[in-house]
Short mmCIF file of C-alpha atoms in Angstrom, two decimals:
data_model
loop_
_atom_site.label_atom_id
_atom_site.label_comp_id
_atom_site.label_asym_id
_atom_site.label_seq_id
_atom_site.Cartn_x
_atom_site.Cartn_y
_atom_site.Cartn_z
CA MET N 456 8.87 18.81 -12.43
CA SER N 457 10.34 17.67 -15.69
CA GLU N 458 12.68 15.26 -14.44
CA LEU N 459 12.02 11.73 -13.67
CA LEU N 460 13.44 10.64 -10.25
CA VAL N 461 15.94 7.99 -11.74
CA ASP N 462 17.33 10.67 -13.89
CA THR N 463 18.94 11.94 -10.97
CA ASN N 464 20.88 8.36 -10.95
CA PRO N 465 20.29 6.55 -14.10
CA LEU N 466 20.15 2.64 -13.76
CA PRO N 467 23.47 1.03 -15.02
CA ALA N 468 23.42 0.67 -18.81
CA GLY N 469 23.38 -3.18 -18.53
CA ILE N 470 19.68 -3.07 -17.53
CA SER N 471 17.85 -2.43 -20.99
CA GLY N 472 14.46 -2.32 -22.90
CA ARG N 473 11.49 -3.49 -21.46
CA LEU N 474 12.79 -4.10 -17.69
CA ARG N 475 14.49 -0.78 -17.86
CA ASP N 476 11.20 0.97 -18.52
CA GLN N 477 9.55 -1.15 -15.68
CA LEU N 478 12.25 -0.12 -13.32
CA THR N 479 11.82 3.53 -14.20
CA PHE N 480 8.29 3.35 -13.65
CA LEU N 481 8.66 1.71 -10.16
CA ILE N 482 11.03 4.27 -9.00
CA GLU N 483 9.01 7.10 -10.33
CA VAL N 484 5.75 5.79 -8.47
CA ASP N 485 7.79 6.35 -5.12
CA ARG N 486 6.30 9.74 -5.43
CA LEU N 487 3.13 8.59 -4.36
CA LYS N 488 4.34 8.52 -0.95
CA THR N 489 4.87 12.26 -0.89
CA VAL N 490 1.20 13.07 -1.99
CA LEU N 491 -0.58 14.00 1.24
CA ARG N 492 -4.13 13.62 1.68
CA GLN N 493 -6.30 15.89 4.04
CA SER N 494 -7.34 12.53 6.08
CA PRO N 495 -5.78 12.46 9.58
CA LEU N 496 -4.19 9.09 10.72
CA ALA N 497 -5.73 7.13 13.33
CA ALA N 498 -2.28 6.04 14.69
CA ALA N 499 -0.58 9.12 14.51
CA PRO N 500 -0.94 12.95 14.33
CA ARG N 501 -0.26 13.44 10.93
CA ARG N 502 -1.95 13.40 7.53
CA GLU N 503 -1.92 10.26 5.48
CA ASN N 504 -0.35 9.96 2.14
CA ASP N 505 -1.69 8.11 -0.93
CA ALA N 506 0.69 5.28 -0.90
CA GLU N 507 -0.40 4.36 2.63
CA HIS N 508 -3.99 5.09 1.79
CA SER N 509 -3.77 2.63 -1.15
CA TRP N 510 -2.27 -0.17 0.90
CA HIS N 511 -5.05 0.53 3.34
CA LEU N 512 -7.80 0.31 0.74
CA ALA N 513 -6.47 -2.93 -0.45
CA MET N 514 -6.61 -4.47 3.14
CA ALA N 515 -10.07 -3.23 3.34
CA VAL N 516 -11.03 -5.03 0.06
CA VAL N 517 -9.56 -8.10 1.37
CA VAL N 518 -11.17 -8.08 4.56
CA LEU N 519 -14.53 -6.69 3.64
CA ALA N 520 -15.34 -8.15 0.13
CA GLU N 521 -17.68 -10.62 1.75
CA HIS N 522 -20.08 -7.63 2.30
CA ALA N 523 -20.35 -6.62 -1.47
CA ASP N 524 -23.98 -6.81 -2.51
CA GLU N 525 -22.99 -7.98 -5.79
CA PRO N 526 -20.01 -10.59 -5.98
CA VAL N 527 -16.57 -9.39 -6.71
CA ASP N 528 -13.20 -10.63 -7.75
CA VAL N 529 -10.66 -9.76 -4.85
CA GLY N 530 -7.78 -9.87 -6.87
CA ARG N 531 -8.88 -7.57 -9.42
CA THR N 532 -10.51 -5.10 -7.01
CA VAL N 533 -7.19 -5.01 -5.14
CA GLN N 534 -5.29 -4.05 -8.39
CA LEU N 535 -8.11 -1.16 -8.96
CA VAL N 536 -7.45 0.30 -5.59
CA LEU N 537 -3.38 -0.01 -5.80
CA VAL N 538 -3.42 2.10 -8.99
CA HIS N 539 -6.37 4.40 -8.56
CA ASP N 540 -4.42 7.37 -7.03
CA LEU N 541 -1.42 7.08 -9.08
CA VAL N 542 -2.34 9.97 -11.21
CA GLU N 543 -2.00 12.26 -8.21
CA ILE N 544 1.80 11.67 -8.49
CA TYR N 545 1.47 14.59 -11.09
CA ALA N 546 -2.07 15.98 -10.57
CA GLY N 547 -1.89 16.14 -6.68
CA ASP N 548 -4.82 15.08 -4.22
CA THR N 549 -8.25 16.63 -4.58
CA PRO N 550 -10.03 16.74 -1.32
CA LEU N 551 -13.55 15.21 -1.23
CA TYR N 552 -14.85 18.39 0.21
CA ASP N 553 -12.95 20.97 -1.87
CA LEU N 554 -15.45 21.77 -4.30
CA ALA N 555 -13.23 24.45 -6.19
CA ALA N 556 -10.30 22.00 -6.62
CA ARG N 557 -12.84 19.36 -7.99
CA GLU N 558 -13.51 21.42 -10.98
CA SER N 559 -10.35 20.98 -12.54
CA GLN N 560 -9.63 17.52 -11.23
CA GLN N 561 -10.43 15.61 -14.39
CA GLU N 562 -8.39 17.73 -16.58
CA ARG N 563 -5.26 17.45 -14.46
CA GLU N 564 -5.62 13.78 -13.80
CA GLU N 565 -5.87 13.04 -17.67
CA ALA N 566 -2.80 14.89 -18.20
CA ALA N 567 -1.01 13.22 -15.37
CA ALA N 568 -2.23 9.66 -16.69
CA ALA N 569 -0.77 10.14 -20.05
CA ARG N 570 2.50 11.07 -18.74
CA LEU N 571 2.96 8.40 -15.97
CA PHE N 572 1.72 5.49 -17.80
CA ALA N 573 3.62 6.36 -20.76
CA LEU N 574 6.70 5.33 -18.74
CA LEU N 575 5.70 1.69 -19.09
CA PRO N 576 5.95 -0.56 -21.98
CA ALA N 577 2.79 -0.08 -24.24
CA ASP N 578 0.93 -3.03 -23.14
CA GLN N 579 1.30 -2.25 -19.62
CA SER N 580 0.54 1.40 -20.04
CA GLN N 581 -2.67 0.46 -21.67
CA ARG N 582 -3.42 -1.86 -18.73
CA MET N 583 -2.81 0.40 -16.08
CA ARG N 584 -5.18 3.04 -18.12
CA GLU N 585 -7.63 0.37 -18.29
CA LEU N 586 -7.74 -0.27 -14.57
CA TRP N 587 -7.87 3.42 -13.71
CA ASP N 588 -10.59 4.03 -16.22
CA GLU N 589 -12.51 0.92 -14.81
CA PHE N 590 -12.30 2.49 -11.33
CA GLU N 591 -13.40 5.80 -12.49
CA ALA N 592 -16.36 4.51 -14.49
CA ARG N 593 -17.90 2.29 -11.76
CA ARG N 594 -19.48 0.25 -14.29
CA THR N 595 -18.17 -3.15 -12.91
CA PRO N 596 -18.90 -4.51 -9.31
CA GLU N 597 -15.36 -4.52 -8.65
CA ALA N 598 -14.87 -0.77 -9.45
CA ARG N 599 -18.04 0.07 -7.37
CA PHE N 600 -16.81 -1.78 -4.14
CA ALA N 601 -13.11 -0.27 -4.82
CA LYS N 602 -14.83 3.07 -4.74
CA ALA N 603 -17.00 2.30 -1.78
CA MET N 604 -13.61 1.43 0.04
CA ASP N 605 -12.45 4.71 -0.98
CA ARG N 606 -15.14 6.25 0.91
CA LEU N 607 -15.47 4.25 3.93
CA LEU N 608 -12.02 4.43 5.07
CA PRO N 609 -12.07 8.43 5.38
CA VAL N 610 -15.17 7.77 7.32
CA LEU N 611 -13.52 5.57 9.73
CA HIS N 612 -10.38 8.20 9.95
CA ASN N 613 -12.88 10.87 10.45
CA TRP N 614 -14.61 8.79 13.24
CA MET N 615 -11.36 8.43 15.13
CA ALA N 616 -10.12 11.99 14.65
CA ARG N 617 -13.74 13.02 16.23
CA GLY N 618 -14.37 15.18 13.01
CA GLY N 619 -11.32 15.24 10.82
CA THR N 620 -12.00 16.47 7.26
CA TRP N 621 -15.78 16.84 8.20
CA LEU N 622 -15.22 19.71 10.47
CA ALA N 623 -12.04 20.88 8.53
CA PHE N 624 -14.19 21.30 5.50
CA ASP N 625 -17.19 22.31 7.07
CA ALA N 626 -19.40 19.33 5.85
CA SER N 627 -22.72 18.82 7.43
CA ALA N 628 -23.97 15.08 8.03
CA ASP N 629 -26.02 15.45 5.04
CA HIS N 630 -23.28 16.58 2.95
CA VAL N 631 -21.10 13.64 4.07
CA ARG N 632 -23.96 11.12 3.25
CA GLU N 633 -24.16 12.48 -0.30
CA HIS N 634 -20.47 12.19 -0.68
CA THR N 635 -20.34 8.79 0.74
CA SER N 636 -23.56 7.27 -0.83
CA SER N 637 -21.17 4.95 -3.11
CA ILE N 638 -20.77 3.04 0.21
CA ASN N 639 -24.47 2.21 0.36
CA GLU N 640 -24.58 1.55 -3.39
CA ALA N 641 -22.04 -1.16 -3.22
CA SER N 642 -23.01 -2.79 0.07
CA ALA N 643 -26.15 -2.74 2.22
CA THR N 644 -24.27 -3.85 5.33
CA LEU N 645 -21.37 -1.35 4.96
CA GLY N 646 -23.99 1.32 4.14
CA THR N 647 -25.69 0.62 7.54
CA ALA N 648 -22.39 0.90 9.26
CA ARG N 649 -21.90 4.19 7.48
CA ASP N 650 -25.24 5.32 8.58
CA HIS N 651 -24.52 4.70 12.45
CA VAL N 652 -21.00 6.33 12.23
CA ILE N 653 -22.40 9.48 10.57
CA ALA N 654 -25.42 9.77 12.86
CA GLU N 655 -23.50 9.21 16.08
CA ALA N 656 -20.80 11.79 14.60
CA GLN N 657 -23.45 14.39 14.19
CA ARG N 658 -24.84 13.84 17.66
CA GLN N 659 -21.32 14.17 18.99
CA GLY N 660 -20.78 17.54 17.03
CA TRP N 661 -18.13 16.01 14.83
CA THR N 662 -19.93 17.23 11.72
CA ALA N 663 -20.74 20.69 10.71
CA GLY N 664 -24.45 20.26 11.70
CA MET U 1333 0.62 -0.91 24.14
CA SER U 1334 -2.11 -2.81 25.55
CA GLU U 1335 -4.98 -0.64 24.04
CA LEU U 1336 -6.21 -0.93 20.65
CA LEU U 1337 -6.63 2.08 18.42
CA VAL U 1338 -10.27 1.92 18.43
CA ASP U 1339 -10.73 1.87 21.97
CA THR U 1340 -9.99 5.39 22.26
CA ASN U 1341 -13.19 6.18 20.38
CA PRO U 1342 -15.51 3.02 20.27
CA LEU U 1343 -17.58 2.43 17.15
CA PRO U 1344 -21.15 3.05 17.58
CA ALA U 1345 -23.11 0.15 19.37
CA GLY U 1346 -25.29 -0.49 16.20
CA ILE U 1347 -22.22 -1.89 14.67
CA SER U 1348 -21.85 -5.59 15.88
CA GLY U 1349 -20.65 -8.82 15.18
CA ARG U 1350 -18.21 -9.95 12.54
CA LEU U 1351 -18.35 -6.61 11.02
CA ARG U 1352 -17.31 -4.68 14.11
CA ASP U 1353 -14.43 -7.39 14.37
CA GLN U 1354 -13.39 -6.38 10.90
CA LEU U 1355 -13.36 -2.58 11.37
CA THR U 1356 -11.66 -2.94 14.48
CA PHE U 1357 -8.86 -4.93 12.44
CA LEU U 1358 -8.91 -2.20 9.65
CA ILE U 1359 -8.46 0.66 12.06
CA GLU U 1360 -5.87 -1.08 14.17
CA VAL U 1361 -3.61 -1.68 11.03
CA ASP U 1362 -3.57 1.87 10.73
CA ARG U 1363 -0.28 1.62 12.91
CA LEU U 1364 1.44 -0.08 9.99
CA LYS U 1365 2.07 3.41 8.67
CA THR U 1366 4.12 4.43 11.57
CA VAL U 1367 6.48 1.50 11.53
CA LEU U 1368 9.61 2.92 10.09
CA ARG U 1369 12.06 0.93 7.90
CA GLN U 1370 15.82 1.78 7.37
CA SER U 1371 15.05 2.42 3.65
CA PRO U 1372 15.41 5.95 2.40
CA LEU U 1373 12.59 6.89 0.06
CA ALA U 1374 13.83 7.90 -3.64
CA ALA U 1375 11.28 10.68 -3.55
CA ALA U 1376 11.78 12.60 -0.36
CA PRO U 1377 14.54 12.92 2.20
CA ARG U 1378 12.78 10.60 4.86
CA ARG U 1379 12.66 6.64 5.64
CA GLU U 1380 9.97 4.70 4.38
CA ASN U 1381 7.10 3.15 6.53
CA ASP U 1382 5.71 -0.34 6.15
CA ALA U 1383 2.30 0.65 4.58
CA GLU U 1384 4.26 2.68 1.76
CA HIS U 1385 6.46 -0.22 1.42
CA SER U 1386 3.68 -2.80 1.25
CA TRP U 1387 1.87 -0.81 -1.43
CA HIS U 1388 5.10 -0.35 -3.34
CA LEU U 1389 5.58 -4.26 -3.48
CA ALA U 1390 2.26 -4.76 -4.66
CA MET U 1391 2.85 -2.63 -7.50
CA ALA U 1392 6.10 -4.31 -8.27
CA VAL U 1393 4.22 -7.60 -8.38
CA VAL U 1394 1.86 -6.19 -10.71
CA VAL U 1395 4.44 -4.67 -13.06
CA LEU U 1396 7.23 -7.41 -12.82
CA ALA U 1397 5.36 -10.54 -12.38
CA GLU U 1398 6.06 -11.57 -16.14
CA HIS U 1399 9.71 -12.01 -15.13
CA ALA U 1400 9.11 -14.78 -12.70
CA ASP U 1401 10.89 -17.78 -13.71
CA GLU U 1402 7.70 -20.12 -12.66
CA PRO U 1403 4.20 -18.55 -13.42
CA VAL U 1404 2.55 -16.86 -10.66
CA ASP U 1405 -0.95 -15.78 -9.55
CA VAL U 1406 -0.72 -12.03 -9.52
CA GLY U 1407 -3.82 -11.53 -7.51
CA ARG U 1408 -2.48 -14.25 -4.77
CA THR U 1409 1.23 -12.64 -4.91
CA VAL U 1410 -0.20 -9.22 -4.21
CA GLN U 1411 -2.22 -10.54 -0.89
CA LEU U 1412 1.07 -12.09 0.21
CA VAL U 1413 2.86 -8.76 -0.12
CA LEU U 1414 -0.04 -6.76 1.33
CA VAL U 1415 0.00 -8.82 4.42
CA HIS U 1416 3.61 -9.70 4.80
CA ASP U 1417 4.47 -6.90 7.30
CA LEU U 1418 1.51 -6.69 9.31
CA VAL U 1419 3.13 -8.59 12.44
CA GLU U 1420 5.54 -5.57 12.43
CA ILE U 1421 2.76 -3.43 13.95
CA TYR U 1422 3.58 -4.99 17.19
CA ALA U 1423 6.84 -6.62 16.61
CA GLY U 1424 8.77 -3.72 15.11
CA ASP U 1425 10.92 -3.73 11.75
CA THR U 1426 13.89 -5.78 11.74
CA PRO U 1427 16.31 -4.43 9.50
CA LEU U 1428 18.14 -6.80 6.98
CA TYR U 1429 21.64 -5.77 8.10
CA ASP U 1430 20.87 -5.58 11.85
CA LEU U 1431 21.92 -9.30 12.77
CA ALA U 1432 21.39 -8.90 16.56
CA ALA U 1433 17.67 -7.83 15.88
CA ARG U 1434 17.34 -10.72 13.55
CA GLU U 1435 18.12 -13.19 16.34
CA SER U 1436 14.82 -12.43 18.52
CA GLN U 1437 12.60 -11.64 15.31
CA GLN U 1438 10.86 -14.88 14.69
CA GLU U 1439 9.60 -15.13 18.59
CA ARG U 1440 8.38 -11.53 18.46
CA GLU U 1441 6.83 -11.74 15.25
CA GLU U 1442 4.98 -14.98 16.38
CA ALA U 1443 3.50 -13.28 19.41
CA ALA U 1444 2.55 -10.10 17.22
CA ALA U 1445 0.66 -12.53 14.62
CA ALA U 1446 -1.40 -14.13 17.38
CA ARG U 1447 -2.43 -10.92 18.93
CA LEU U 1448 -3.29 -9.04 15.65
CA PHE U 1449 -5.00 -11.68 13.68
CA ALA U 1450 -7.06 -12.71 16.71
CA LEU U 1451 -8.96 -9.21 16.14
CA LEU U 1452 -10.37 -10.67 12.90
CA PRO U 1453 -13.32 -13.25 12.63
CA ALA U 1454 -11.80 -16.84 13.17
CA ASP U 1455 -11.94 -17.87 9.38
CA GLN U 1456 -10.22 -14.55 8.49
CA SER U 1457 -7.72 -14.88 11.13
CA GLN U 1458 -6.68 -18.17 9.97
CA ARG U 1459 -6.59 -16.89 6.39
CA MET U 1460 -4.49 -14.09 7.44
CA ARG U 1461 -2.07 -16.46 9.34
CA GLU U 1462 -2.16 -18.79 6.24
CA LEU U 1463 -0.81 -15.92 3.80
CA TRP U 1464 1.83 -14.75 6.36
CA ASP U 1465 3.06 -18.63 6.87
CA GLU U 1466 3.05 -18.93 2.94
CA PHE U 1467 5.14 -15.86 2.56
CA GLU U 1468 7.70 -16.75 5.25
CA ALA U 1469 8.06 -20.35 4.21
CA ARG U 1470 8.71 -19.61 0.45
CA ARG U 1471 7.52 -23.03 -0.82
CA THR U 1472 5.02 -21.75 -3.45
CA PRO U 1473 6.23 -19.89 -6.60
CA GLU U 1474 4.07 -17.02 -5.35
CA ALA U 1475 5.76 -16.61 -1.88
CA ARG U 1476 9.12 -16.90 -3.69
CA PHE U 1477 8.44 -14.31 -5.97
CA ALA U 1478 6.95 -12.10 -3.21
CA LYS U 1479 10.18 -12.62 -1.24
CA ALA U 1480 12.04 -11.34 -4.43
CA MET U 1481 10.06 -7.97 -4.63
CA ASP U 1482 10.78 -7.68 -0.94
CA ARG U 1483 14.52 -7.77 -1.67
CA LEU U 1484 14.42 -5.86 -5.22
CA LEU U 1485 12.99 -2.64 -3.84
CA PRO U 1486 15.47 -1.94 -1.05
CA VAL U 1487 18.18 -2.41 -3.75
CA LEU U 1488 16.58 0.16 -5.79
CA HIS U 1489 16.01 2.41 -3.16
CA ASN U 1490 19.67 2.19 -1.92
CA TRP U 1491 20.73 2.60 -5.57
CA MET U 1492 18.73 5.92 -5.73
CA ALA U 1493 20.20 6.89 -2.38
CA ARG U 1494 23.90 6.21 -3.58
CA GLY U 1495 24.15 3.68 -0.58
CA GLY U 1496 21.49 4.11 1.79
CA THR U 1497 21.32 1.10 4.29
CA TRP U 1498 24.24 -0.83 2.32
CA LEU U 1499 26.65 1.95 3.88
CA ALA U 1500 24.55 2.64 7.04
CA PHE U 1501 25.00 -0.92 8.13
CA ASP U 1502 28.59 -1.49 6.53
CA ALA U 1503 27.22 -3.94 4.13
CA SER U 1504 29.92 -5.16 1.47
CA ALA U 1505 28.83 -6.07 -1.95
CA ASP U 1506 29.26 -9.62 -1.33
CA HIS U 1507 26.89 -9.31 1.73
CA VAL U 1508 24.30 -7.29 -0.25
CA ARG U 1509 24.30 -10.39 -2.87
CA GLU U 1510 24.09 -13.01 -0.10
CA HIS U 1511 21.07 -11.20 1.37
CA THR U 1512 19.18 -10.54 -1.90
CA SER U 1513 19.74 -13.85 -3.44
CA SER U 1514 16.09 -14.45 -3.29
CA ILE U 1515 15.76 -12.21 -6.40
CA ASN U 1516 17.86 -14.53 -8.37
CA GLU U 1517 16.24 -17.45 -7.00
CA ALA U 1518 12.91 -16.24 -8.47
CA SER U 1519 13.84 -14.67 -11.48
CA ALA U 1520 17.00 -14.91 -13.73
CA THR U 1521 15.97 -11.53 -15.41
CA LEU U 1522 15.51 -9.62 -12.31
CA GLY U 1523 18.74 -11.54 -10.78
CA THR U 1524 20.85 -10.17 -13.64
CA ALA U 1525 19.33 -6.66 -13.03
CA ARG U 1526 20.15 -6.96 -9.40
CA ASP U 1527 23.74 -8.02 -10.34
CA HIS U 1528 24.35 -4.96 -12.50
CA VAL U 1529 23.15 -2.48 -9.89
CA ILE U 1530 25.25 -4.07 -7.11
CA ALA U 1531 28.27 -4.30 -9.38
CA GLU U 1532 28.07 -0.49 -10.31
CA ALA U 1533 27.40 0.40 -6.59
CA GLN U 1534 30.40 -1.38 -5.42
CA ARG U 1535 32.43 0.84 -8.28
CA GLN U 1536 30.93 3.92 -7.10
CA GLY U 1537 31.80 3.10 -3.46
CA TRP U 1538 28.11 2.89 -2.21
CA THR U 1539 28.75 -0.50 -0.64
CA ALA U 1540 31.22 -1.03 2.17
CA GLY U 1541 33.85 -2.81 -0.16
#
């Protein structure tokens, strides 16, 4: 995959410089819509893609930010979730419960970030990189809440699917609790809701024990 | 479609009050991923859905906001595009070049907004309604820029598709210019880029004359 999407039909020559780079990037990130996650949709019998997921996370930030234990800047938290999965355009999705794939994840995503963000003008490339780094490092309240949303929505999707990836990846209730602990770390209220969902899912047999 | 998605598998009883309403809404809006637009993706041979489109618009706001003729608050503009299509969950997508469907659009979307936003706690319901109204009224710089992005991305998608909905809906270059004038109204720079794309598309035969 050495070609950019826009290379198949280059923009008119009248569009140049900074704007040409920005439009090239915006066309290239269309690929995020083709990166499939393991999560099943609640609204249709198919898997979710990263662009849909990123939009849903942004909505979750807007609706649930009041439950963050530490106050968060909603606008900045939304930007974190909008860009947090961009590297998967080249690195692919790494399922939460696929431990083998998770070993090589960092290296693959580093290479993808370097390649993708370089399409933008230098200042914006750096800004995207900073947003991605902030999300990954989880050192700010915004990054911690963004990560909590990234763990909460799959819990809701698996609940609606009566098992979903919990059963597909043979994850026990304890394993699910361990991998979604960032919810409880960012919000006691949402953490309690998570606890209720996992406990009831376990009772129903929607986790692997 | 009288049933909510969550009614097929109600959340545990321990989740109550305000949070239960918010999670009910977040599960229900999963439906946005099933509302198909006419626009073809650049990255795959299929049509785009509203959730993907809303994410792409948010990215376009983040990357292109510097070109707005009037300064815009990026965080608020992003929120406008995240919610602008939610009413289509119940009202369906109304293609830009489908004039018959556009006649009943306002009434269908009003009913959808009343139904969907009512799922949220009252203060958030009103906030969602205000964001949607702001987007539709285009009286703020943020709303005008959000609308410009909503017109610009289909231009890029149709360019990449060598015609796309321009040919599907028999739209002439003049017709396309008329229906995307909000780009030029919000940004002279992006308007010029739009002009280049439409002029070259017309030369290539990717518009209907």
